[in-house]
Amino acid sequence: VADCLFCSIAAGDIPATVVREDDLTVAFRDLDPQAPTHVLVIPRVHAPDVGTLAASEPEALVAVARAAAEVARAEGVADSGWRLVFNTGRDAGQSVAHVHGHVLGGRDLGWPPG
Ligand code: DGP
């Protein structure tokens, strides 16, 4: 999608620190990390948010979840615990309208969030 930042990262047109990729997903380090591990996992296909992706390309959403778990394992936080966050809409602070899961870990994440 033209003018979509994360489509451009998925295409390799904008640089990012990619830690994992496969046919359906790309995972890269967040520019403004909020935890020792903070990786964004995106589907290559464009969808504005997680609900839209679930409805239109459910296999891509499953691939995002699988990639997130593999990133957590590779980052060494699978045993200590990690979180997969899909900020959706204004009140959640979603700033990029291409669905992305935040893989967060490496510290006590606290609850409730926000
Ligand atoms: P959200 O607020 O949930 O929409 O998260 C968007 C995240 O994307 C935010 O944590 C910062 C990150 N981000 C924004 N622009 C870039 C970029 O150009 N490169 C990378 N690696 N991360 C970005």
Coordinates of C-alpha atoms and ligand atoms in Angstrom, one line a residue:
V1 CA 0.0 0.0 0.0
A2 CA 1.4 3.4 -1.0
D3 CA 2.5 5.6 1.8
C4 CA 2.4 2.8 4.4
L5 CA 5.5 2.9 6.5
F6 CA 5.3 -0.8 7.5
C7 CA 4.6 -2.0 3.9
S8 CA 7.8 -0.1 3.0
I9 CA 9.7 -1.8 5.7
A10 CA 8.3 -5.2 4.6
A11 CA 9.4 -4.5 1.1
G12 CA 12.9 -3.5 2.2
D13 CA 12.5 0.1 0.9
I14 CA 12.9 1.6 4.4
P15 CA 15.7 0.1 6.6
A16 CA 14.9 -1.7 9.8
T17 CA 16.7 -4.1 12.1
V18 CA 15.0 -7.3 10.9
V19 CA 15.3 -10.2 13.3
R20 CA 13.1 -12.8 11.5
E21 CA 11.2 -13.1 8.3
D22 CA 9.2 -15.7 6.4
D23 CA 6.8 -15.7 3.5
L24 CA 4.0 -14.1 5.5
T25 CA 5.7 -12.0 8.2
V26 CA 8.5 -9.7 9.0
A27 CA 9.8 -9.0 12.6
F28 CA 12.0 -6.0 13.4
R29 CA 13.2 -4.0 16.4
D30 CA 11.0 -1.1 17.5
L31 CA 12.6 2.3 16.9
D32 CA 11.6 3.4 20.5
P33 CA 12.0 0.2 22.7
Q34 CA 9.8 0.1 25.8
A35 CA 11.4 -3.1 27.2
P36 CA 14.8 -4.9 26.8
T37 CA 13.0 -7.0 24.1
H38 CA 10.7 -4.9 21.9
V39 CA 10.2 -6.4 18.5
L40 CA 7.3 -5.6 16.0
V41 CA 5.9 -8.5 14.0
I42 CA 3.9 -7.5 10.9
P43 CA 2.1 -9.4 8.2
R44 CA 3.5 -8.7 4.7
V45 CA -0.1 -8.2 3.6
H46 CA -1.6 -4.9 4.4
A47 CA -4.4 -4.7 7.0
P48 CA -5.0 -1.7 9.2
D49 CA -5.6 -3.5 12.5
V50 CA -5.7 -7.0 14.0
G51 CA -9.5 -7.4 13.7
T52 CA -9.4 -6.6 10.0
L53 CA -6.5 -9.1 9.5
A54 CA -8.4 -11.8 11.4
A55 CA -11.4 -11.4 9.1
S56 CA -9.5 -11.0 5.8
E57 CA -6.4 -13.1 6.1
P58 CA -6.7 -15.4 9.2
E59 CA -3.6 -17.5 8.1
A60 CA -1.5 -14.3 8.2
L61 CA -2.7 -13.6 11.8
V62 CA -1.7 -17.1 12.8
A63 CA 1.7 -16.6 11.2
V64 CA 2.1 -13.4 13.2
A65 CA 1.4 -15.2 16.4
R66 CA 3.8 -18.1 15.5
A67 CA 6.5 -15.6 14.5
A68 CA 6.0 -13.7 17.8
A69 CA 6.5 -16.9 19.8
E70 CA 9.7 -17.7 17.8
V71 CA 11.0 -14.2 18.3
A72 CA 10.4 -14.5 22.1
R73 CA 12.3 -17.8 22.1
A74 CA 15.2 -16.4 20.1
E75 CA 15.3 -13.3 22.4
G76 CA 15.6 -15.6 25.4
V77 CA 12.3 -14.4 27.1
A78 CA 10.2 -17.5 26.3
D79 CA 10.6 -18.9 29.9
S80 CA 10.6 -15.6 31.8
G81 CA 7.5 -14.4 30.1
W82 CA 6.5 -12.0 27.3
R83 CA 3.6 -10.1 26.0
L84 CA 2.1 -9.7 22.5
V85 CA 0.2 -6.4 22.2
F86 CA -1.9 -5.1 19.3
N87 CA -2.7 -1.5 19.9
T88 CA -5.9 -0.8 18.0
G89 CA -7.3 2.7 17.5
R90 CA -6.8 6.1 19.1
D91 CA -7.3 5.3 22.8
A92 CA -4.8 2.4 22.5
G93 CA -2.3 4.8 20.9
Q94 CA -2.1 3.0 17.5
S95 CA 0.2 5.3 15.4
V96 CA 0.8 3.1 12.4
A97 CA -2.2 1.8 10.4
H98 CA -0.6 -1.5 9.4
V99 CA -1.3 -4.2 11.9
H100 CA 1.7 -4.9 14.2
G101 CA 2.2 -7.1 17.2
H102 CA 4.6 -5.7 19.9
V103 CA 6.6 -8.6 21.4
L104 CA 7.7 -7.2 24.8
G105 CA 9.8 -8.9 27.4
G106 CA 12.9 -8.9 29.5
R107 CA 11.5 -7.0 32.5
D108 CA 8.4 -7.2 34.8
L109 CA 5.8 -5.9 32.4
G110 CA 3.2 -5.0 35.1
W111 CA -0.6 -5.3 35.0
P112 CA -2.9 -3.7 34.1
P113 CA -1.0 -2.1 31.2
G114 CA -1.3 1.6 30.2
Ligands
DGP1 P1 1.8 1.7 17.9 O1 1.9 2.8 18.8 O2 1.2 0.5 18.5 O3 1.1 2.0 16.6 O4 3.3 1.3 17.6 C1 4.0 1.7 16.5 C2 5.5 1.5 16.9 O5 6.2 1.6 15.7 C3 6.1 2.4 17.9 O6 6.4 1.6 19.0 C4 7.3 3.0 17.2 C5 7.5 2.1 16.0 N1 8.0 2.7 14.8 C6 7.5 3.8 14.2 N2 8.2 4.1 13.1 C7 9.1 3.2 13.0 C8 10.2 3.0 12.1 O7 10.3 3.7 11.1 N3 11.0 1.9 12.3 C9 10.8 1.1 13.4 N4 11.7 0.1 13.5 N5 9.9 1.3 14.3 C10 9.0 2.3 14.1

